[in-house]
XYZ file of C-alpha atoms in Angstrom:
228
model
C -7.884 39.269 -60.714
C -8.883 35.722 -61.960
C -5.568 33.088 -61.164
C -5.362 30.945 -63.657
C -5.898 26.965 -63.326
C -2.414 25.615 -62.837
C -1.706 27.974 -59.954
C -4.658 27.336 -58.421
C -4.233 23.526 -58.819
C -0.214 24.538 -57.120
C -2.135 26.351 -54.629
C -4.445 23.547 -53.541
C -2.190 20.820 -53.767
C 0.335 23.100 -51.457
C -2.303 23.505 -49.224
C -3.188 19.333 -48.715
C 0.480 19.020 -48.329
C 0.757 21.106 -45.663
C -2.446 19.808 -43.853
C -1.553 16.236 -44.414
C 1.814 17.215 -42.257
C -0.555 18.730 -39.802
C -2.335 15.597 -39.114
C 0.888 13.504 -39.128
C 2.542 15.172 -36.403
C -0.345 16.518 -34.446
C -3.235 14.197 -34.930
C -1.757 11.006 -35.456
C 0.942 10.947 -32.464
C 0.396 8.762 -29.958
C 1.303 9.151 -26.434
C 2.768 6.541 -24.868
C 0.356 4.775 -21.748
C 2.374 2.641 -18.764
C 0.075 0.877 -16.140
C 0.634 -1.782 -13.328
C -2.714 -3.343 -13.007
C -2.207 -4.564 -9.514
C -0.941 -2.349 -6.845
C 0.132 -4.550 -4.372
C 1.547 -8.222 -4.428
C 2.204 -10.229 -0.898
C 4.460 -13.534 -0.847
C 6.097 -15.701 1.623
C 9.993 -15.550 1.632
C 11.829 -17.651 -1.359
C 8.425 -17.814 -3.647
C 8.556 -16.421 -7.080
C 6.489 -13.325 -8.133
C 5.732 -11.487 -11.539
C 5.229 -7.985 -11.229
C 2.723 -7.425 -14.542
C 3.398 -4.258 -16.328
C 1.614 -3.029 -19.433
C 2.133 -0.298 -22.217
C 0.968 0.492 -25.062
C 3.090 2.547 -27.975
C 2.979 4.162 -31.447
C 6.781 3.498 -31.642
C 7.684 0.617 -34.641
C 11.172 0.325 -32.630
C 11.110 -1.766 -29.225
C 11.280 0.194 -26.642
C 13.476 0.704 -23.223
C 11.848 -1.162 -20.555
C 13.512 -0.669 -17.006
C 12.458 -1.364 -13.547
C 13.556 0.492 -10.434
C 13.583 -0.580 -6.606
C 12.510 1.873 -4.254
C 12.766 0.961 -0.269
C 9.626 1.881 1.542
C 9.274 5.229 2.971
C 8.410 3.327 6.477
C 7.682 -0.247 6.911
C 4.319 -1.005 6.359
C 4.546 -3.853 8.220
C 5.004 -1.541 11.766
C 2.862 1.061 10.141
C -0.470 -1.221 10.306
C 0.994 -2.534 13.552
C 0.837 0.869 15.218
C -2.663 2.392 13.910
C -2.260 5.597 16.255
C 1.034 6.989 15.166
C 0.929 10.234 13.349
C 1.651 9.427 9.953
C -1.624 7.284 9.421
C -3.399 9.562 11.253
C -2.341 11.830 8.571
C -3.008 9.320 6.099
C -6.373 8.604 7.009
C -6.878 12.538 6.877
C -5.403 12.501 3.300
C -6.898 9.916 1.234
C -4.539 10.229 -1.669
C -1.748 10.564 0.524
C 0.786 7.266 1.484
C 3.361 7.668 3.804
C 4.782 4.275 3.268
C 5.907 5.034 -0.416
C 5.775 9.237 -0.667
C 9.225 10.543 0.214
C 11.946 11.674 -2.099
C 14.294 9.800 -3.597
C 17.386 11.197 -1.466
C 15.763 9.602 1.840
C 15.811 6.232 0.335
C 17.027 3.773 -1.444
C 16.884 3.537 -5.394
C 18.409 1.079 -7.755
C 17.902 -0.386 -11.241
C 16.435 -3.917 -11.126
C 16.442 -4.507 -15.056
C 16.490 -3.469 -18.279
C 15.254 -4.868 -21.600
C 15.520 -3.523 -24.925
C 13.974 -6.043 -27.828
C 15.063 -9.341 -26.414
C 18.170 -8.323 -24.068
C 17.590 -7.888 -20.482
C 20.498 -6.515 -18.332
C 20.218 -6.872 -14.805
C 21.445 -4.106 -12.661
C 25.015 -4.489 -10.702
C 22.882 -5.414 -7.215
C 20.793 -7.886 -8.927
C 23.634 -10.133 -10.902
C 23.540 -13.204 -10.738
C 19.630 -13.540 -9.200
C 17.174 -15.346 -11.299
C 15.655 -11.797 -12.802
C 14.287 -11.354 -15.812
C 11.894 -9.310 -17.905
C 9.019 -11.145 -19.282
C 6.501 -11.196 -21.959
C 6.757 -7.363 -22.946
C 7.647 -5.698 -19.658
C 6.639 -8.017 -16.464
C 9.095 -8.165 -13.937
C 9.746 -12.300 -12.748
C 12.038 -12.971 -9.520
C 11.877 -16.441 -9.523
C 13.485 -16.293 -5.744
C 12.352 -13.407 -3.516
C 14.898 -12.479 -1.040
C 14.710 -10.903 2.196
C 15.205 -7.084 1.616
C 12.649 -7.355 -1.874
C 10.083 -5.768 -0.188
C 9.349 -1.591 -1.965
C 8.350 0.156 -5.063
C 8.808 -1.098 -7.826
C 8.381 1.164 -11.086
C 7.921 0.215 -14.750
C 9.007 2.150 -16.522
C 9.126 2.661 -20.745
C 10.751 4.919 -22.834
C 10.024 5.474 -26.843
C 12.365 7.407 -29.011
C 9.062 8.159 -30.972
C 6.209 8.770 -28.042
C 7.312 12.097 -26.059
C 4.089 12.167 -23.989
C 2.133 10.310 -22.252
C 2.485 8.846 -18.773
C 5.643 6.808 -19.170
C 5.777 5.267 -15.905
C 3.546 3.393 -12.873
C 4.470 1.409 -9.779
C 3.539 -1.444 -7.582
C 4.497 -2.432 -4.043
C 6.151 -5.691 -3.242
C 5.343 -7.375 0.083
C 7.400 -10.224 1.164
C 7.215 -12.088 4.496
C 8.848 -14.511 6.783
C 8.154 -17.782 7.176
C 7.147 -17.309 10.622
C 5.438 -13.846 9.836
C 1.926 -12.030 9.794
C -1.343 -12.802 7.593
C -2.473 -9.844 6.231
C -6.285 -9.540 6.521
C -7.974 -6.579 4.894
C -10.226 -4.763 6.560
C -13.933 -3.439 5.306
C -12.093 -0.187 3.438
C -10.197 -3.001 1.802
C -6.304 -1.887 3.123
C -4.795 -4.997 3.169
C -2.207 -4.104 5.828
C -4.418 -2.311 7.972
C -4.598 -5.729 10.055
C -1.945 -7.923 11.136
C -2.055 -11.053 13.434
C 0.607 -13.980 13.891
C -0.547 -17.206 12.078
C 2.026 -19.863 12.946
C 0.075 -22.740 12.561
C -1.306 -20.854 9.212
C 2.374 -20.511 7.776
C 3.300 -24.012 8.652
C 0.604 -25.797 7.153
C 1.116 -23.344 3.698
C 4.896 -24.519 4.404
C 5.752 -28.327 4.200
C 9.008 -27.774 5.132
C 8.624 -26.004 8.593
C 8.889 -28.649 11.881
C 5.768 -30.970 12.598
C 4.153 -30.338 9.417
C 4.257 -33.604 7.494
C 4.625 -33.464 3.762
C 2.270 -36.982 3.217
C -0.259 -34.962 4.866
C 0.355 -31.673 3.335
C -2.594 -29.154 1.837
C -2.966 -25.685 1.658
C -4.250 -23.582 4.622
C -8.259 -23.855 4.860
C -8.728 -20.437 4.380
C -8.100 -17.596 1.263
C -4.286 -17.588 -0.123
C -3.033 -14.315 -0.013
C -3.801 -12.929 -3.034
C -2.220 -9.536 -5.006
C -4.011 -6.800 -4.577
C-alpha cells in the first residue's frame, strides 16, 4: 500500500530525530583522560615542587580535582640500597611489577592532600595550614617539602558529565636530607637503583650547610637532579 507524503515526511523526520540522539549520547561523549607526565620527582628537604597533572574533559562545568598521599609500600631509599632482597628480585622478574608503590590501601597510609573545584582549593585536615595549593588546572605546588612528603601521589578528576575514561594517574615524590644520597641512574635508567653519599655534593648545592661559603657559592659541577 502506497503511504502517503506527510507520513512519510513524519516517518523520516522521526527517524533523524532519533539518530541525531544516537550520535549525541553515543558518538559524541567524551571520556574523560588524566595523566602525570613525569613519574618521578627527587628534591632536597625544604625545596618547593609542582607535581604537573593534566586532563582533558567534555564537561562545560569545572571539574573535582583532588590529590591523594599514599606512603610507599617500602622505602625505596633501602630498597636500591639492598639490591639482593627478595622483593626486587621479584621485581626485576616482573617488569610491570613495583613493590615500592603496589600494596593495598589498608597496609598504608592514605590521605587527601587537596581539593579544587573552579577556583577553591581545600586542603585536607593533615595539610592545614602548609603552603599547598592547586595550580594552573590541576598541578599540585608544596612550596615547602617536609620530611615525611615522600609517596604516591594521585591526581585525580571527576566530571559529572564524563563517566569513562581513565580518571586518575600518579607520581612518586622523592625527598631527601640534607646530608642524604645522590641518586644516579643506572643504564636501564632506574633512578634509585644506585645510591652513594655525596656530602661534599649536598653542601656545595646547600649554602647554608658548615664551611660552604655563600660569596663563593655555585651549583654542584655535575647534573641537578632532575624529575624523572
Amino acid at each position: 500500500m502506497k503511504l502517503y507524503p506527510a507520513f512519510e515526511m513524519f516517518k523520516i523526520s522521526k527517524c533523524l530525530w532519533l539518530l541525531i540522539y544516537a550520535l549525541m549520547f553515543f558518538g559524541y561523549t567524551k571520556a574523560i583522560s588524566v595523566n602525570c607526565p613525569t613519574k618521578r620527582y627527587v628534591v632536597i628537604l625544604f625545596q618547593p615542587v609542582t607535581l604537573t597533572c593534566n586532563y582533558q574533559t567534555s564537561s562545560t562545568q569545572p571539574p573535582v580535582v583532588t590529590w591523594r598521599y599514599k606512603s610507599y609500600c617500602r622505602d625505596p631509599i633501602q630498597a636500591a640500597l639492598n639490591p639482593s632482597s627478595a622483593e626486587n628480585a621479584l621485581a626485576q622478574a616482573n617488569p610491570n611489577y613495583n613493590p615500592n608503590i603496589e600494596c593495598a590501601d589498608s597496609q598504608r597510609t592514605v590521605r587527601i592532600v587537596a581539593s579544587k573545584q573552579g577556583n577553591a582549593v581545600t586542603l585536607g585536615e593533615v595539610y592545614q595550614g602548609r603552603k599547598i595549593s592547586i595550580l594552573n588546572n590541576a598541578d599540585l605546588n608544596i612550596a615547602q617539602t617536609a620530611w615525611g612528603d615522600s609517596g604516591v601521589y594521585v591526581c585525580s578528576v571527576v566530571s559529572s558529565q564524563d563517566l569513562t575514561g581513565n580518571s586518575e594517574d600518579y607520581t612518586e615524590l622523592i625527598v631527601l636530607a640534607r646530608s642524604g644520597y645522590r641518586i644516579q641512574a643506572t643504564p636501564d635508567g632506574n633512578p634509585t637503583r644506585v645510591l652513594y653519599y655525596m656530602e661534599q655534593e649536598l653542601a656545595n648545592l646547600d649554602p647554608s650547610r658548615p664551611g660552604v661559603s655563600s660569596g663563593n657559592h655555585n651549583r654542584r659541577k655535575g647534573p641537578a637532579v632532575q624529575p624523572t
